[in-house]
GROMACS .gro file of C-alpha atoms in nm:
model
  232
    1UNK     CA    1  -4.138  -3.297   0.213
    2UNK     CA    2  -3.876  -3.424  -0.023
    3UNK     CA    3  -3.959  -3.224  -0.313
    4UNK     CA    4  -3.795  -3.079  -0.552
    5UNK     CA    5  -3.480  -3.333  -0.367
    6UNK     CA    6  -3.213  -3.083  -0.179
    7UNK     CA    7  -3.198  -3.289   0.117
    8UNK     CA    8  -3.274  -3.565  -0.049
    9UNK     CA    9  -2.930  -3.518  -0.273
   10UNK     CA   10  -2.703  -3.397   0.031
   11UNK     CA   11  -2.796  -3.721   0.202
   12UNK     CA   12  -2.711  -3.930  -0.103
   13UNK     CA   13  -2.397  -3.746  -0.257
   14UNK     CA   14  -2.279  -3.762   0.122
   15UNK     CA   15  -2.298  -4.129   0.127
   16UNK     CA   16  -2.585  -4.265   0.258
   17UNK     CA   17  -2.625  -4.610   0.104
   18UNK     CA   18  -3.056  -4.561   0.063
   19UNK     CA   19  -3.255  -4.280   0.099
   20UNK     CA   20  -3.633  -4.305   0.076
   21UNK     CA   21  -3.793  -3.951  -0.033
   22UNK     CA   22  -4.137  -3.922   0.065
   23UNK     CA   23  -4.366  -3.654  -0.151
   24UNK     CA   24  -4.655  -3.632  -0.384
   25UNK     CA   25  -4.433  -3.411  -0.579
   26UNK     CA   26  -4.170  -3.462  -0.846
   27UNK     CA   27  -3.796  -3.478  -0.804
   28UNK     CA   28  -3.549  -3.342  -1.007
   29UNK     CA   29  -3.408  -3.593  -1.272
   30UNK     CA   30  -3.095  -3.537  -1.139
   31UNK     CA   31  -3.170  -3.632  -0.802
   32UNK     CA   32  -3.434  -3.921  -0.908
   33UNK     CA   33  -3.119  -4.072  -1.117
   34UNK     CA   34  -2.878  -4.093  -0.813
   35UNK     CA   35  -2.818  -4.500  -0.741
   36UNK     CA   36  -2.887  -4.450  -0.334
   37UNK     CA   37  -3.270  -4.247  -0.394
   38UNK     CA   38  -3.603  -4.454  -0.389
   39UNK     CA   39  -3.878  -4.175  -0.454
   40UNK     CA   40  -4.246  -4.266  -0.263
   41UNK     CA   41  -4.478  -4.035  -0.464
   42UNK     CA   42  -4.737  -4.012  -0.208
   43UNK     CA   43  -4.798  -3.866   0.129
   44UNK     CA   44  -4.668  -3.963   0.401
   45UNK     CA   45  -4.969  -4.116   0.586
   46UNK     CA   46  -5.017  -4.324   0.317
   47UNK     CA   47  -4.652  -4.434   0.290
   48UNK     CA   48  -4.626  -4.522   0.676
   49UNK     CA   49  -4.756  -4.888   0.667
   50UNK     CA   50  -4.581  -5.028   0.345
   51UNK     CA   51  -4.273  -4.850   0.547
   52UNK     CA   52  -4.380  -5.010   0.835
   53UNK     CA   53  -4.380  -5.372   0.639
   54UNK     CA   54  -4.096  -5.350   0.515
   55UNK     CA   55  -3.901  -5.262   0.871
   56UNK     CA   56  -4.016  -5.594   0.974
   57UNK     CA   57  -3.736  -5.739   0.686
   58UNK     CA   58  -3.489  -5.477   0.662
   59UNK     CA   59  -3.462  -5.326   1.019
   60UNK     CA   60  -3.515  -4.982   1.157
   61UNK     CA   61  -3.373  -4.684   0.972
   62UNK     CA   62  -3.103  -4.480   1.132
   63UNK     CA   63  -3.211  -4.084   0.989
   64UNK     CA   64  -3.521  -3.931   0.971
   65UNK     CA   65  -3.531  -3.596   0.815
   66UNK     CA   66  -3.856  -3.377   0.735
   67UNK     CA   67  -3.850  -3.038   0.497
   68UNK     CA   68  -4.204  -3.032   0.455
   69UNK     CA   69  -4.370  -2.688   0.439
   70UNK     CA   70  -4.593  -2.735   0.752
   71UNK     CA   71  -4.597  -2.568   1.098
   72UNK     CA   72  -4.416  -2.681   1.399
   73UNK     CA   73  -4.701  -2.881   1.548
   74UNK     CA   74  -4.743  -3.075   1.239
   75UNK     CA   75  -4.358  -3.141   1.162
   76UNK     CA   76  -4.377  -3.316   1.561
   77UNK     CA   77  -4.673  -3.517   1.504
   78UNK     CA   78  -4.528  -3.686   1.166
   79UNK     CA   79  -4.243  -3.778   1.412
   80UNK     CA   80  -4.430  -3.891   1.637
   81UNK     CA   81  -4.621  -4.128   1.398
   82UNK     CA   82  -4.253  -4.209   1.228
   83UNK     CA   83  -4.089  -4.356   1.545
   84UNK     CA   84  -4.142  -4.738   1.487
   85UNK     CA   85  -3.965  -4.704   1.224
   86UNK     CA   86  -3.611  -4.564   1.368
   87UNK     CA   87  -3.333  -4.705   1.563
   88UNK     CA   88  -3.271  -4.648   1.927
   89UNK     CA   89  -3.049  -4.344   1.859
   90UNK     CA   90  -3.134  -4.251   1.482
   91UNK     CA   91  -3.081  -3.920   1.386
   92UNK     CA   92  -3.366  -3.675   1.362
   93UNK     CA   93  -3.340  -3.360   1.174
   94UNK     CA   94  -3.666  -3.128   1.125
   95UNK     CA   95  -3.736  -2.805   0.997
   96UNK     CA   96  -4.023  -2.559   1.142
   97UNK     CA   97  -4.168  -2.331   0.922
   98UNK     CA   98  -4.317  -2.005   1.067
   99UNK     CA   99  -4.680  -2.004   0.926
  100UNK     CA  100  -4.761  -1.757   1.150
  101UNK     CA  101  -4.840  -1.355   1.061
  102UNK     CA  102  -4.648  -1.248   1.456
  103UNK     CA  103  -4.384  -1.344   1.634
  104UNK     CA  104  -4.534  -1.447   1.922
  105UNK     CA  105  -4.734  -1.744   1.794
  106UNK     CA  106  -4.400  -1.894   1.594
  107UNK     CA  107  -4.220  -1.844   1.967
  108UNK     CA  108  -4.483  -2.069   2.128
  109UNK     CA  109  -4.501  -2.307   1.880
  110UNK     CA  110  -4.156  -2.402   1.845
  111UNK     CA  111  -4.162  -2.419   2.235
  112UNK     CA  112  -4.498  -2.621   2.285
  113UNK     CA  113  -4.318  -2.873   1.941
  114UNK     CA  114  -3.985  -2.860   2.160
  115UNK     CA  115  -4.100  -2.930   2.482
  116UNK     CA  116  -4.288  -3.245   2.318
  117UNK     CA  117  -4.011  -3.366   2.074
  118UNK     CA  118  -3.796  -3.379   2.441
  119UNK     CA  119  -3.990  -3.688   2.571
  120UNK     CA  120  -3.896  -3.908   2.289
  121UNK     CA  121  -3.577  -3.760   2.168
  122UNK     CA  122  -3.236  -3.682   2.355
  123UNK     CA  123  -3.022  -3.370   2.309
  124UNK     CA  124  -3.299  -3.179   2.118
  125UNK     CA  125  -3.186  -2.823   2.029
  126UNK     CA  126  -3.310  -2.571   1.733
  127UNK     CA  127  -3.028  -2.426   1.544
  128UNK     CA  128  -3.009  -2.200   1.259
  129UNK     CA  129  -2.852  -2.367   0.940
  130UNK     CA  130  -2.686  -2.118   0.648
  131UNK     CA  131  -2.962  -2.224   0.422
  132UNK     CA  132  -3.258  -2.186   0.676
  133UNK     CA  133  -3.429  -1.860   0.585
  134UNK     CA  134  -3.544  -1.616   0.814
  135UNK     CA  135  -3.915  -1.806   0.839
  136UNK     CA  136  -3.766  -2.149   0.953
  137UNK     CA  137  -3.514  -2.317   1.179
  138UNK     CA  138  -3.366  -2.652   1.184
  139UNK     CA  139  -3.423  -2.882   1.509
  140UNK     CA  140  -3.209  -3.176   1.607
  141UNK     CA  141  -3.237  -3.452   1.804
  142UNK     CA  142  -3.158  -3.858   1.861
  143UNK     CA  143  -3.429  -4.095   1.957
  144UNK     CA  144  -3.405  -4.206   2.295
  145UNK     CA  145  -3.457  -4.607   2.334
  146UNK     CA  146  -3.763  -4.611   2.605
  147UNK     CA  147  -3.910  -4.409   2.288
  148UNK     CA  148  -3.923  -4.732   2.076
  149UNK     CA  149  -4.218  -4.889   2.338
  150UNK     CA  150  -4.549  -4.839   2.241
  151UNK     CA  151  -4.491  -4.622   1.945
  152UNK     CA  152  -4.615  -4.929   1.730
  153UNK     CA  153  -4.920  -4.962   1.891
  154UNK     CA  154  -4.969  -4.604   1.849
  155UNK     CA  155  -4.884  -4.577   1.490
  156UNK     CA  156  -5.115  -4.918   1.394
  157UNK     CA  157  -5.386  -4.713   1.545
  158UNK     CA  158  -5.346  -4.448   1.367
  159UNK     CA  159  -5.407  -4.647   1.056
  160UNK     CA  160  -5.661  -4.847   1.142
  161UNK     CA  161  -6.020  -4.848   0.964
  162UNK     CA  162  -6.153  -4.664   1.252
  163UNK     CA  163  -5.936  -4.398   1.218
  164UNK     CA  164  -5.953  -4.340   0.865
  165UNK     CA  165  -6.316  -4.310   0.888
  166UNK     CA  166  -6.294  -4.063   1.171
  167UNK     CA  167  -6.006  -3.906   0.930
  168UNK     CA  168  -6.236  -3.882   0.690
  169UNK     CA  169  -6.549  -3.733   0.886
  170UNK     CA  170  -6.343  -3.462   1.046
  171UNK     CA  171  -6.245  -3.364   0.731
  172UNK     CA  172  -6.545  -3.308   0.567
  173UNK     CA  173  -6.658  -3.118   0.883
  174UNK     CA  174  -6.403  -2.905   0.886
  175UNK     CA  175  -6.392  -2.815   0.546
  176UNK     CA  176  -6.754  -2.712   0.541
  177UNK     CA  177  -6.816  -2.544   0.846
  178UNK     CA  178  -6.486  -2.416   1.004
  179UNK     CA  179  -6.192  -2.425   0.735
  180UNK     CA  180  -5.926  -2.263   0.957
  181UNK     CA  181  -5.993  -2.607   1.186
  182UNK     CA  182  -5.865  -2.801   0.959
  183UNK     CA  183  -5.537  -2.860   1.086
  184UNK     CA  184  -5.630  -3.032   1.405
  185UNK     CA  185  -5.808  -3.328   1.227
  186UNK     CA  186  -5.472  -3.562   1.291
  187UNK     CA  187  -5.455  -3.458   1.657
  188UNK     CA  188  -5.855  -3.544   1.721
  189UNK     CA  189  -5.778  -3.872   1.557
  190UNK     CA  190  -5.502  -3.921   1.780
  191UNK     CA  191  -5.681  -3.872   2.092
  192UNK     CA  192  -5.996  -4.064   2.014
  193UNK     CA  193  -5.810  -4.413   1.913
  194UNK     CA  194  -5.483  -4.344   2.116
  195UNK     CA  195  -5.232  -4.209   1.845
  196UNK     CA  196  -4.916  -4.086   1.956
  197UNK     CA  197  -4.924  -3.730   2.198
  198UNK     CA  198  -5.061  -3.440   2.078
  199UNK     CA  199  -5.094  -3.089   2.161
  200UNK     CA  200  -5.489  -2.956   2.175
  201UNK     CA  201  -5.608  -2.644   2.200
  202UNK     CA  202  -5.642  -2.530   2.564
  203UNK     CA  203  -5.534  -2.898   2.699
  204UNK     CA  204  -5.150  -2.835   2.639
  205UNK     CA  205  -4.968  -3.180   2.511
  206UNK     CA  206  -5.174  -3.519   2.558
  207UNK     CA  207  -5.140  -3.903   2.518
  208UNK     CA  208  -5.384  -4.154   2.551
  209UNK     CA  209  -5.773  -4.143   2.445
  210UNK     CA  210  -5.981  -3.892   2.582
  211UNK     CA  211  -6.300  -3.902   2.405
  212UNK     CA  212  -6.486  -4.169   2.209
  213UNK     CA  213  -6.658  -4.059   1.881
  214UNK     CA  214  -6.960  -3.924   2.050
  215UNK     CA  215  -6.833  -3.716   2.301
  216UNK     CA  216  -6.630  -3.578   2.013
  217UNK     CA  217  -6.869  -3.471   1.776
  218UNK     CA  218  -7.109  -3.288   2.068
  219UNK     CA  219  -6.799  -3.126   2.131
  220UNK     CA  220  -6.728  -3.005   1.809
  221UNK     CA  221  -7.122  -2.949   1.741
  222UNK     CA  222  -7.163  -2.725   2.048
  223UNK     CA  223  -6.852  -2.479   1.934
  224UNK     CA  224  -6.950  -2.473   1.568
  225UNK     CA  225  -7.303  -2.488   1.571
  226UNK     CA  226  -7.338  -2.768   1.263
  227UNK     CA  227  -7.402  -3.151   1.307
  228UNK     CA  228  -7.127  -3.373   1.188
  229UNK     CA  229  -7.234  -3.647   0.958
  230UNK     CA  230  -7.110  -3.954   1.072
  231UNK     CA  231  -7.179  -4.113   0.763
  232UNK     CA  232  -6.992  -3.928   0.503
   0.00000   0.00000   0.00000
C-alpha cells in the first residue's frame, strides 16, 4: 500500500538507509527520486518470494509497515505471510481501514485482527495517529522471536503451485457465483495447504490444514449451490 509514497517518504527523509515500497501504483517523482526508496510495482503476493530470495543474502528487515486500503483481517494476514522476512523484534506498524457501513462490525474486526496479531507480536496496541482519519487507526507492535519458527514453511506454502492453482479456482468461483465471497479466497488457501492462521467465518482464528481440496469445494458447493471447476 505504498502509493502515492507518504510513508514511504517519512521513513526515508527520517533516515532509514532502504526502504522497499510495495504497490502496483505509481509514486510521486519526488518520492521515487529519494536515494534510500526501491519501488516494487506489483502486489505484494507476487513480491513475497523475490523478497524472500533476497533475505537469504541481505538478512531480515527490521520495519514492516502496511497503508494499504484493505480491512483489518486482510492487513493481519499480509503480516502474517510477511514474517520470514523480519527480525526477531522488527517493528510493525499497520493501519485498519473501516470498510464496514456500522460500527459494530469495524469493533469486532479490529478485535478478532488484534487478538491474532498478539500471538506473533509483543506489545500490540491500536492508537490513533494525527493523520489517521476517522475510518482508520494505526496498530503497533514488535515481532516476538518464537514468531520467526515455522513462518517459512508457512509462507513457501503459500506460494507453492498448489496454491496458486487453488488461488486461482477460488477466484473464479467467487467471482461468478458469490462476489461478496471474494475476500476469503487467501484464508481458504491458507487452511487447505497450511498458510499462516486465519480467521474463518464461524471457526474464529485457525492454523494448520483443515480440509483438502475436495472437502473444500462440497463445502463451498453445498452453501452456494454452483459446482466449482477445478480446471479453470
Amino acid at each position: 500500500g505504498a502509493s502515492p509514497g507518504g510513508w514511504t517518504s517519512y521513513l526515508a527523509e527520517a533516515g532509514i538507509g532502504s526502504v522497499v515500497a510495495i504497490d502496483p501504483g505509481a509514486l510521486e517523482p519526488r518520492v521515487l527520486a529519494l536515494p534510500a526508496v526501491e519501488h516494487l510495482r506489483t502486489r505484494f503476493e507476487e513480491a513475497l518470494p523475490r523478497l524472500l530470495e533476497r533475505s537469504r543474502t541481505s538478512g531480515p528487515y527490521d520495519l514492516y509497515c502496511c497503508d494499504m486500503n484493505a480491512p483489518p483481517a486482510v492487513a493481519t494476514d499480509l503480516l502474517l505471510q510477511a514474517l520470514p522476512l523480519l527480525r526477531a523484534g522488527a517493528v510493525v506498524v499497520l493501519t485498519f481501514k473501516n470498510t464496514f457501513k456500522k460500527p459494530a462490525p469495524w469493533h469486532e474486526a479490529c478485535e478478532a485482527a488484534l487478538a491474532r496479531l498478539r500471538g506473533p507480536l509483543d506489545g500490540v496496541r491500536s492508537v490513533q495517529l494525527f493523520a489517521n482519519t476517522v475510518r482508520e487507526c494505526t496498530v503497533l507492535g514488535e515481532v516476538r522471536a518464537a514468531a520467526e519458527a515455522g513462518a517459512a514453511e508457512r509462507c513457501r506454502a503459500m506460494q507453492s503451485g498448489r496454491a496458486m492453482l487453488l488461488r486461482r479456482i477460488l477466484a473464479d468461483y467467487f467471482a461468478e457465483h458469490a462476489p461478496d465471497g471474494s475476500h476469503k479466497v487467501e484464508n481458504l488457501v491458507a487452511r487447505v495447504v497450511g498458510g499462516p492462521p486465519t480467521a474463518l467465518d464461524g471457526v474464529g482464528v485457525v492454523g494448520g490444514v483443515l480440509w483438502d481440496e475436495a472437502e473444500l469445494f462440497s463445502r463451498l458447493e453445498a452453501k452456494y449451490g454452483a459446482k466449482v471447476d477445478p480446471d479453470p
